[in-house]
CSV table of C-alpha atoms in Angstrom, one decimal:
chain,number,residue,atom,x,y,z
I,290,UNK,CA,227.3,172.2,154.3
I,291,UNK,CA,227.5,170.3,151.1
I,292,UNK,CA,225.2,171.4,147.9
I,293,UNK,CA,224.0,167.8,148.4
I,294,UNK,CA,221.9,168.7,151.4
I,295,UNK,CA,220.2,171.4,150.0
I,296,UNK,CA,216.3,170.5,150.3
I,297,UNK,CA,215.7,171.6,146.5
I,298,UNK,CA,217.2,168.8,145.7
I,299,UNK,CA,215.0,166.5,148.0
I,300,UNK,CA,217.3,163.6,147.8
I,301,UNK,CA,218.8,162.0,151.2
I,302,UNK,CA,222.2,161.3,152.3
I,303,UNK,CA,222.6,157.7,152.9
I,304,UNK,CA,226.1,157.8,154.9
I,305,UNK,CA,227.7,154.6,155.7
I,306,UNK,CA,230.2,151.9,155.1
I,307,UNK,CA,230.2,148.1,153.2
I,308,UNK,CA,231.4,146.9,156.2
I,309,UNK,CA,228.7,148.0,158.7
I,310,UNK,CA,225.3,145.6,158.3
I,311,UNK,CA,223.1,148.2,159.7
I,312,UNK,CA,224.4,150.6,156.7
I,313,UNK,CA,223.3,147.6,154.4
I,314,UNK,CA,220.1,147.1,155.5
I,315,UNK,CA,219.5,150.9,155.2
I,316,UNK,CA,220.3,150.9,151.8
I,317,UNK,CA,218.1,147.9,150.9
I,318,UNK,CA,215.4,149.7,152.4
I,319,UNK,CA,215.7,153.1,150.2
I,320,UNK,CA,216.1,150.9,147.1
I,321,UNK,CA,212.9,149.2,147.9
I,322,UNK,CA,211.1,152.3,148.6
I,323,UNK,CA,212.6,154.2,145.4
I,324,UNK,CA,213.8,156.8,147.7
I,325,UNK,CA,216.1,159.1,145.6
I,326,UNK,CA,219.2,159.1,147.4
I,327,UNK,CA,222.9,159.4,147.4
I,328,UNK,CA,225.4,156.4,149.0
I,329,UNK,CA,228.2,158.6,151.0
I,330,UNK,CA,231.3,156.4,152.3
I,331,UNK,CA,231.9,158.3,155.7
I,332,UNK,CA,234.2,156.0,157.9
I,333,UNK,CA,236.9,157.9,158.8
I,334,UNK,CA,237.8,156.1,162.0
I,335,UNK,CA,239.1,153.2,160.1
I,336,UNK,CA,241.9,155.1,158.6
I,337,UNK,CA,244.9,155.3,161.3
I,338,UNK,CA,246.8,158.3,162.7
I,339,UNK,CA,250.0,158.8,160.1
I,340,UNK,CA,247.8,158.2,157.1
I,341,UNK,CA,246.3,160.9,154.8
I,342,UNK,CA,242.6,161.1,154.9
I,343,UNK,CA,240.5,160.6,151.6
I,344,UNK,CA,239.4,163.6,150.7
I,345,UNK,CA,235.6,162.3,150.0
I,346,UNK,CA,235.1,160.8,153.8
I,347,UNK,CA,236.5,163.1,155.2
I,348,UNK,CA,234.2,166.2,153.9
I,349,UNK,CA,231.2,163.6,154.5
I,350,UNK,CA,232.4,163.0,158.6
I,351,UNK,CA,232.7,167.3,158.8
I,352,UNK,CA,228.8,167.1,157.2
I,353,UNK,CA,227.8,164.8,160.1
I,354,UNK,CA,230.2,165.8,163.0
I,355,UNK,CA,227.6,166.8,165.2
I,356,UNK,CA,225.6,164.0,165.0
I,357,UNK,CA,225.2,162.1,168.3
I,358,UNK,CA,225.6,159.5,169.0
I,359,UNK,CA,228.9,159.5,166.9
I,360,UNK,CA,228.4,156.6,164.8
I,361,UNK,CA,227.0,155.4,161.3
I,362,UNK,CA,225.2,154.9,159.3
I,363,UNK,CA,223.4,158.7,159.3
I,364,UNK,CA,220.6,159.4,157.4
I,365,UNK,CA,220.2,163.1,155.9
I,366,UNK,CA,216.1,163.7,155.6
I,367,UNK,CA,215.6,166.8,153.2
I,368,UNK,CA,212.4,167.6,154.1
I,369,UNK,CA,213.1,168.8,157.7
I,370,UNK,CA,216.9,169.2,157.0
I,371,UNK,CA,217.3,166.9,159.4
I,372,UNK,CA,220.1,163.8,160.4
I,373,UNK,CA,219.2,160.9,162.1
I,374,UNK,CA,220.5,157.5,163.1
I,375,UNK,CA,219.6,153.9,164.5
I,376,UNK,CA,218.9,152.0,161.9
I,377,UNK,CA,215.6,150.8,163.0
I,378,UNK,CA,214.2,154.6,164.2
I,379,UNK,CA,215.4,155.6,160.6
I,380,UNK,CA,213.6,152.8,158.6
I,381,UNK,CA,210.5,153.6,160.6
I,382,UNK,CA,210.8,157.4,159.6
I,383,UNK,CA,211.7,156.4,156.1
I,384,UNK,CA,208.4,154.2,155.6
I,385,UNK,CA,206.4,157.3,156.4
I,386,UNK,CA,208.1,158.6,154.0
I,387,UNK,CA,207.9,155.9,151.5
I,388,UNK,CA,204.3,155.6,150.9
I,389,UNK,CA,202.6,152.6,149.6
I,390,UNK,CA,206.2,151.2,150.0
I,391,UNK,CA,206.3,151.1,153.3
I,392,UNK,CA,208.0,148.4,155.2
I,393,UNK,CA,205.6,148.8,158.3
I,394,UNK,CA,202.9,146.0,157.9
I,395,UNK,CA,199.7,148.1,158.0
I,396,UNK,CA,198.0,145.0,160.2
I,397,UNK,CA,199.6,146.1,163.9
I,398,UNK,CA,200.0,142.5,164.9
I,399,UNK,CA,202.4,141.5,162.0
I,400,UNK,CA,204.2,144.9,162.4
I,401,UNK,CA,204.9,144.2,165.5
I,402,UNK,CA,206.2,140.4,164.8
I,403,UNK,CA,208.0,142.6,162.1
I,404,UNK,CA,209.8,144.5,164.3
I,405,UNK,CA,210.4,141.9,166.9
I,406,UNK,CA,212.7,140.1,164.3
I,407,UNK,CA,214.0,142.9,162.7
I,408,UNK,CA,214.9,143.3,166.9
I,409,UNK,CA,216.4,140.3,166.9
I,410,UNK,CA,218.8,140.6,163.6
I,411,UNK,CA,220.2,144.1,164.8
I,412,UNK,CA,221.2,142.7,168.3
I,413,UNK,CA,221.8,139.0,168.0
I,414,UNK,CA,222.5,138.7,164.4
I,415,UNK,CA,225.1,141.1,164.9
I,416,UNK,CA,226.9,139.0,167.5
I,417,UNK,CA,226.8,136.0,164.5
I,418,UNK,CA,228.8,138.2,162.1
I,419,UNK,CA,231.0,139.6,164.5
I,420,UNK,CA,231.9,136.3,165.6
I,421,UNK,CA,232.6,135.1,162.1
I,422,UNK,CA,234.3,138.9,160.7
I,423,UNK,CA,236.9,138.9,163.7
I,424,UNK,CA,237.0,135.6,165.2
I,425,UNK,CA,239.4,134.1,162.3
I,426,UNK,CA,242.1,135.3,161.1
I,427,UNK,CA,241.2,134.6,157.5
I,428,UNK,CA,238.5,137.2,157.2
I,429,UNK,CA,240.4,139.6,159.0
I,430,UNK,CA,243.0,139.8,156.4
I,431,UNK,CA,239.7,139.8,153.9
I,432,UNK,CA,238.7,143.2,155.5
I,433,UNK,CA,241.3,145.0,153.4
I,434,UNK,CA,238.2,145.1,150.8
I,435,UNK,CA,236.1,147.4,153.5
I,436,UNK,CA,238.2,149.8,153.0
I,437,UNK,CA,239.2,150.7,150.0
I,438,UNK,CA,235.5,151.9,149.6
I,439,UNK,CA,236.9,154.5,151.9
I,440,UNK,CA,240.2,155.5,150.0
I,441,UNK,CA,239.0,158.1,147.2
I,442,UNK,CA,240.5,160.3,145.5
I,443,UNK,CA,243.7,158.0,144.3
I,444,UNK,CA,246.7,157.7,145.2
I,445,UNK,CA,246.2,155.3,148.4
I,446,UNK,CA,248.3,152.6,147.4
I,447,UNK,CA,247.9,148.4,148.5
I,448,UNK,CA,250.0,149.7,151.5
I,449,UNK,CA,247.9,152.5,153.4
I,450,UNK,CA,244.7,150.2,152.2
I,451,UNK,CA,246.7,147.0,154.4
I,452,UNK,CA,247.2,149.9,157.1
I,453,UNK,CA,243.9,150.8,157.5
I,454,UNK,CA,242.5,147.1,157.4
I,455,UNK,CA,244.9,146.0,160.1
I,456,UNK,CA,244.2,149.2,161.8
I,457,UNK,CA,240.1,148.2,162.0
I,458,UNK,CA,240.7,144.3,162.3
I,459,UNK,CA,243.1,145.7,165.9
I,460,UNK,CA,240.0,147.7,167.2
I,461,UNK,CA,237.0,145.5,166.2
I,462,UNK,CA,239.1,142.5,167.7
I,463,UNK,CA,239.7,144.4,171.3
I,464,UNK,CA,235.4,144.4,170.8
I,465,UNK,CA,234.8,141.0,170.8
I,466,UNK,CA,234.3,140.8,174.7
I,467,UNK,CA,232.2,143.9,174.9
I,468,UNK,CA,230.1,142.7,172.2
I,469,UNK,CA,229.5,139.0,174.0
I,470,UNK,CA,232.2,137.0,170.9
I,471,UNK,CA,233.9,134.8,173.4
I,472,UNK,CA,235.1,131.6,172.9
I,473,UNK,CA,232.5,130.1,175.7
I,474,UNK,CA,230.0,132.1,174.0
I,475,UNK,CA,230.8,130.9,170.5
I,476,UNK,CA,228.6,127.7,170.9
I,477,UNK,CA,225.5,129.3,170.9
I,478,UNK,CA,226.3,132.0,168.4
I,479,UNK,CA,227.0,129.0,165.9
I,480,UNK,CA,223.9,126.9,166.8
I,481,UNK,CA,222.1,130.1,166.6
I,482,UNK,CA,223.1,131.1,163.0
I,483,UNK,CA,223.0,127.6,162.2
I,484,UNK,CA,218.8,127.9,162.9
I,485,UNK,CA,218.6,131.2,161.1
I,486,UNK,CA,220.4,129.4,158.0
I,487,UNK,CA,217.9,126.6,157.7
I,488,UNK,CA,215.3,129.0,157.5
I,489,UNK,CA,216.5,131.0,154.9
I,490,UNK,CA,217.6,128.2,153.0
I,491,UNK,CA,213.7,126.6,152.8
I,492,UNK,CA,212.2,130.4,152.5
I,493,UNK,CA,211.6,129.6,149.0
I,494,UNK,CA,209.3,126.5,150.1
I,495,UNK,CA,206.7,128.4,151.1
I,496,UNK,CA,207.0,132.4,150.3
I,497,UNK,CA,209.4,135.0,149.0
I,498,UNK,CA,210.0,137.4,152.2
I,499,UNK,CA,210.3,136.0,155.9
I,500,UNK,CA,206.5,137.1,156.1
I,501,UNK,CA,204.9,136.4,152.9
I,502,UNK,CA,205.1,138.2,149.1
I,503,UNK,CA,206.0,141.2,150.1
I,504,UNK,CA,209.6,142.0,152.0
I,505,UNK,CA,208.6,144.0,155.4
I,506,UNK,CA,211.0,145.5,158.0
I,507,UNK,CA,212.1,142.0,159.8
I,508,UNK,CA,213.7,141.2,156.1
I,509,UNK,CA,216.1,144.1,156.0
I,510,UNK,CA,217.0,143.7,159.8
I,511,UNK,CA,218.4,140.3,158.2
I,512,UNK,CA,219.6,141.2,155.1
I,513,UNK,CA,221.9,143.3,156.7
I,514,UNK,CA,223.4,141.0,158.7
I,515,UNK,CA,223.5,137.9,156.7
I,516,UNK,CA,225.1,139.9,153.8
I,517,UNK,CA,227.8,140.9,155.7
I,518,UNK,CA,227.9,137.1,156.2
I,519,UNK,CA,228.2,136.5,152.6
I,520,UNK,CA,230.9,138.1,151.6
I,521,UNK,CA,232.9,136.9,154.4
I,522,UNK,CA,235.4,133.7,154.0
I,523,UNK,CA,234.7,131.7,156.6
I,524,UNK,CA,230.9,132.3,157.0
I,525,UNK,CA,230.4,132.3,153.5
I,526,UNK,CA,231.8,128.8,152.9
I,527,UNK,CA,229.5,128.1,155.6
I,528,UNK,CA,226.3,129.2,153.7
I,529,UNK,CA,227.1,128.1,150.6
I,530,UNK,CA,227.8,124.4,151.9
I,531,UNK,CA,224.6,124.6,154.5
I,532,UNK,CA,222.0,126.9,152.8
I,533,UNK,CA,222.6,128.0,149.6
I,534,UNK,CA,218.9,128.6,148.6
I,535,UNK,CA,219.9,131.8,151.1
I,536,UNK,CA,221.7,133.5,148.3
I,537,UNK,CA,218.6,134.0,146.0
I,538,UNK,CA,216.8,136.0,149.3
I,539,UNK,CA,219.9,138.4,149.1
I,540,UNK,CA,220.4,139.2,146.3
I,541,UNK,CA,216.6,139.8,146.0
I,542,UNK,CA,216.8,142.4,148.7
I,543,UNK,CA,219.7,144.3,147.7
I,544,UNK,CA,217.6,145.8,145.1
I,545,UNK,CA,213.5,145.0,145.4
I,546,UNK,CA,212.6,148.0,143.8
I,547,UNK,CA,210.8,145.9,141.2
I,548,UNK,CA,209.0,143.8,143.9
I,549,UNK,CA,204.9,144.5,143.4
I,550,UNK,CA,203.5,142.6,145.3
I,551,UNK,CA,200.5,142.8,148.5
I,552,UNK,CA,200.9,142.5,151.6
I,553,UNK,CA,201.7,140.1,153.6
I,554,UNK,CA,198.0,138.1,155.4
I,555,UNK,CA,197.6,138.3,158.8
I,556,UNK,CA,195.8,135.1,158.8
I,557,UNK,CA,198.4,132.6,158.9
I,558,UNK,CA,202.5,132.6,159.2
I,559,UNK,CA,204.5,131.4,156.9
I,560,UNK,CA,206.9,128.9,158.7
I,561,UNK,CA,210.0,131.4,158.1
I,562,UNK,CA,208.0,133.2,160.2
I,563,UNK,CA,207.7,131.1,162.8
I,564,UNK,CA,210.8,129.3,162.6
I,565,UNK,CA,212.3,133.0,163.6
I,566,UNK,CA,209.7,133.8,166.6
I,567,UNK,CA,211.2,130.0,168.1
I,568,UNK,CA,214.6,131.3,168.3
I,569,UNK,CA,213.4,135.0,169.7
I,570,UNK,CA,211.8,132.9,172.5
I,571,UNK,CA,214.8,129.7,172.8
I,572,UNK,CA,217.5,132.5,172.5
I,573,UNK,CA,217.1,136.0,172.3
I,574,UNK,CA,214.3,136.7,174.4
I,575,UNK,CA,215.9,135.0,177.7
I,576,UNK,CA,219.4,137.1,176.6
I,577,UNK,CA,217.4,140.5,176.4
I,578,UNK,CA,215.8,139.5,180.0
I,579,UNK,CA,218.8,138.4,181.5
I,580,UNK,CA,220.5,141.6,180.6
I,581,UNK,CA,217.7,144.0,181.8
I,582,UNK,CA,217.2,142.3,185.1
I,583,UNK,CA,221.2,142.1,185.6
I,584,UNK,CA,220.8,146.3,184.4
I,585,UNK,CA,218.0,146.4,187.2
I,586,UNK,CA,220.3,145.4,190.2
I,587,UNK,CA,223.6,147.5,189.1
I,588,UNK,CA,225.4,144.3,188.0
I,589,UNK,CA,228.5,144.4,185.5
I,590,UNK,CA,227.4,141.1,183.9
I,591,UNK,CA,224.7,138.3,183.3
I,592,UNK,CA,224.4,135.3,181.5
I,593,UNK,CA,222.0,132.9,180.5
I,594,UNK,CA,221.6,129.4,178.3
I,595,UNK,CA,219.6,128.2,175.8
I,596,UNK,CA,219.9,124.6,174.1
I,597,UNK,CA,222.2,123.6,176.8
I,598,UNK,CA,224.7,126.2,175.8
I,599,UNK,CA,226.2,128.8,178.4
I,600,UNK,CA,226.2,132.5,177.4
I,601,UNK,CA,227.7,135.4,179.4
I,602,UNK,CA,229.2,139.0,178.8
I,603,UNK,CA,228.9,142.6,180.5
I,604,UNK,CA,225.6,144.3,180.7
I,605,UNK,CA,224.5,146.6,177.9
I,606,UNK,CA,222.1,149.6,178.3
I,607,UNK,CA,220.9,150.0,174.9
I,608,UNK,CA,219.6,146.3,175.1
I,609,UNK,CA,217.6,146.9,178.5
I,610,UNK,CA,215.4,149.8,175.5
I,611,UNK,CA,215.5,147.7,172.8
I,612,UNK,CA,213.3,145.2,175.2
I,613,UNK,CA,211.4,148.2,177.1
I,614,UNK,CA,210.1,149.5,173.4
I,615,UNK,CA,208.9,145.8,172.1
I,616,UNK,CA,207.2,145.8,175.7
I,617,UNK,CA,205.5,148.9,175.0
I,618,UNK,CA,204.7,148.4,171.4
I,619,UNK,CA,202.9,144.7,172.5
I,620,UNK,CA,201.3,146.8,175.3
I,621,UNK,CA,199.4,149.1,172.9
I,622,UNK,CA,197.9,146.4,170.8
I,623,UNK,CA,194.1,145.9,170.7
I,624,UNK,CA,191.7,144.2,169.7
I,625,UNK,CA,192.1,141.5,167.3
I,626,UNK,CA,195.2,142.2,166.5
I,627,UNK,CA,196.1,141.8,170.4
I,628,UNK,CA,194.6,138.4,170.6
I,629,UNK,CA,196.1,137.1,167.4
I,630,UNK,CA,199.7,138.3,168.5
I,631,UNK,CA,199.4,137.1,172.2
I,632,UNK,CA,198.8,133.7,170.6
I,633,UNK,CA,201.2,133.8,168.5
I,634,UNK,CA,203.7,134.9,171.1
I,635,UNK,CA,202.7,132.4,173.7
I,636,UNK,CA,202.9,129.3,171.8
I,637,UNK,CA,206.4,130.5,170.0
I,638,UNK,CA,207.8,130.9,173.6
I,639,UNK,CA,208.2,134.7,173.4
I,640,UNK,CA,205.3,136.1,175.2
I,641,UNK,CA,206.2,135.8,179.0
I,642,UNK,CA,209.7,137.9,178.5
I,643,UNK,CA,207.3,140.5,176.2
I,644,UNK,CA,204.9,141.3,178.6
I,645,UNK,CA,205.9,144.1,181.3
């Protein structure tokens, strides 16, 4: 195992890739939380059969080989020794670690708004920058710049880098199906990042984070995705023409370390806030209901629609827990917090798909 992971040390292993959103928004979140921690490009996958392997990935994949399931971004936790990923199960752990930088709302109603969000960027959001990444050709070609991140250790000339990108662009392509980026889908993926975009664009109106002063766990979930959006061609020219008053929220997160600020009321939403809760319950409540119920009966596929727009692709398990563990998180409310939520919920559309 690499001198890296010795607890002594007590710094984590953050490995991932530019090109993955989820890898992002994990390294957003240790910057904010001043975790010490070391950026590890482990991505081996994208470099095809023929072509040397960098000698720097390739010693990280051996370090995380038997991580399961097989994918990144990994998270190397000194104190136990441990690995873990899933983006969202990792930024929970790494809150406990982080202290008074937590990104866990201490107020279990707005925590749980938090997370329904954050929800909704890691499995919706995703679908808007897959849709843009490999649905035109332009930005395929752009992905040469994902990988030569990966190629260390020099001499990988322009060649093997082209290799490799048209290597990834081939398999992420074949995805597009699997992942719901169809062309009789593509309506409502565009109408839906069009609504995300005009309410990043106005944050600035009425707070700095989607919840208030103080960035919280439903941020990063965005981040992630929307940066990936950023420094793509085609959804990039997008932003800049439609909602350029997003760029300033980036680039904020990419490095909040500086951000001192309280947390966010409970009393009152800022329309950001909101704004996102009315598309959890137009769009991506209904599609996590419509899976789970097609999951219930043994069916292959489901669809749904939402502003008059037809969606439809193959039934995904990990979607049927995403919207078992909001269920069961809602359940465990009390009290005030309970009430205020189930409010909230209800009039934003969300609350009949939440409640099990």
């Amino acid at each position: 195992m690499s001198t890296y992971s010795d607890p002594e040390t007590r710094r984590y292993r953050l490995f991932g890739s530019i090109g993955s959103p989820y890898a992002l928004k994990l390294r957003a979140i240790m910057r904010y939380q001043r975790l010490p921690f070391d950026w590890v490009p482990a991505s081996l996958d994208w470099i095809p059969e023929g072509l040397d392997r960098p000698p720097l990935s390739q010693s990280a994949r051996q370090e995380i080989a038997d991580v399961r399931p097989p994918v990144i971004p990994v998270v190397y936790f000194p104190e136990d020794r441990s690995f873990r990923n899933d983006s969202t199960v990792v930024a929970y752990a790494l809150s406990r670690e982080g202290g008074l930088r937590s990104i866990i709302p201490p107020d279990p109603g707005i925590a749980f708004l938090s997370h329904l969000i954050e929800d909704m960027a890691d499995e919706w959001g995703v679908k808007i920058a897959f849709h843009y990444r490999w649905g035109h050709e332009p930005d395929q070609v752009f992905k040469s710049r994902i990988v030569v991140g990966e190629l260390l250790g020099g001499g990988f000339v322009r060649a093997t880098q082209i290799a490799a990108a048209k290597h990834v662009a081939a398999r992420q392509v074949s995805r597009m199906p699997l992942v719901g980026c169809t062309a009789e889908n593509a309506p409502l993926i565009v109408e839906s990042f069009r609504r995300v975009l005009a309410t990043t664009d106005r944050l600035h109106e009425s707070s700095t984070f989607l919840f208030g002063p103080r960035p919280v766990l439903a941020d990063f979930g965005w981040y992630g995705q929307l940066v990936s959006l950023a420094t793509d061609p085609t959804s990039w020219a997008v932003m800049r023409e439609q909602a350029p008053g997003t760029f300033p929220y980036l680039q904020l997160l990419e490095d909040a370390s500086g951000v001192e600020e309280r947390w966010p009321s409970a009393d009152a939403l800022p329309p950001s806030a909101t704004a996102l809760l009315g598309l959890a319950g137009e769009v991506y409540l209904p599609f996590l209901t419509a899976n789970a119920k097609s999951f219930d009966a043994n069916e292959k596929s489901f669809s749904f629609s939402a502003y008059g727009l037809r969606y439809s692709q193959a039934t995904f398990k990990y979607q049927v827990k995403c919207l078992r563990w909001l269920q069961a998180e809602l359940k465990a409310l009390e009290g005030d917090a309970r009430d205020r939520t189930l409010s909230i919920l209800r009039e934003a559309g969300c609350l009949e798909a939440l409640i099990s």
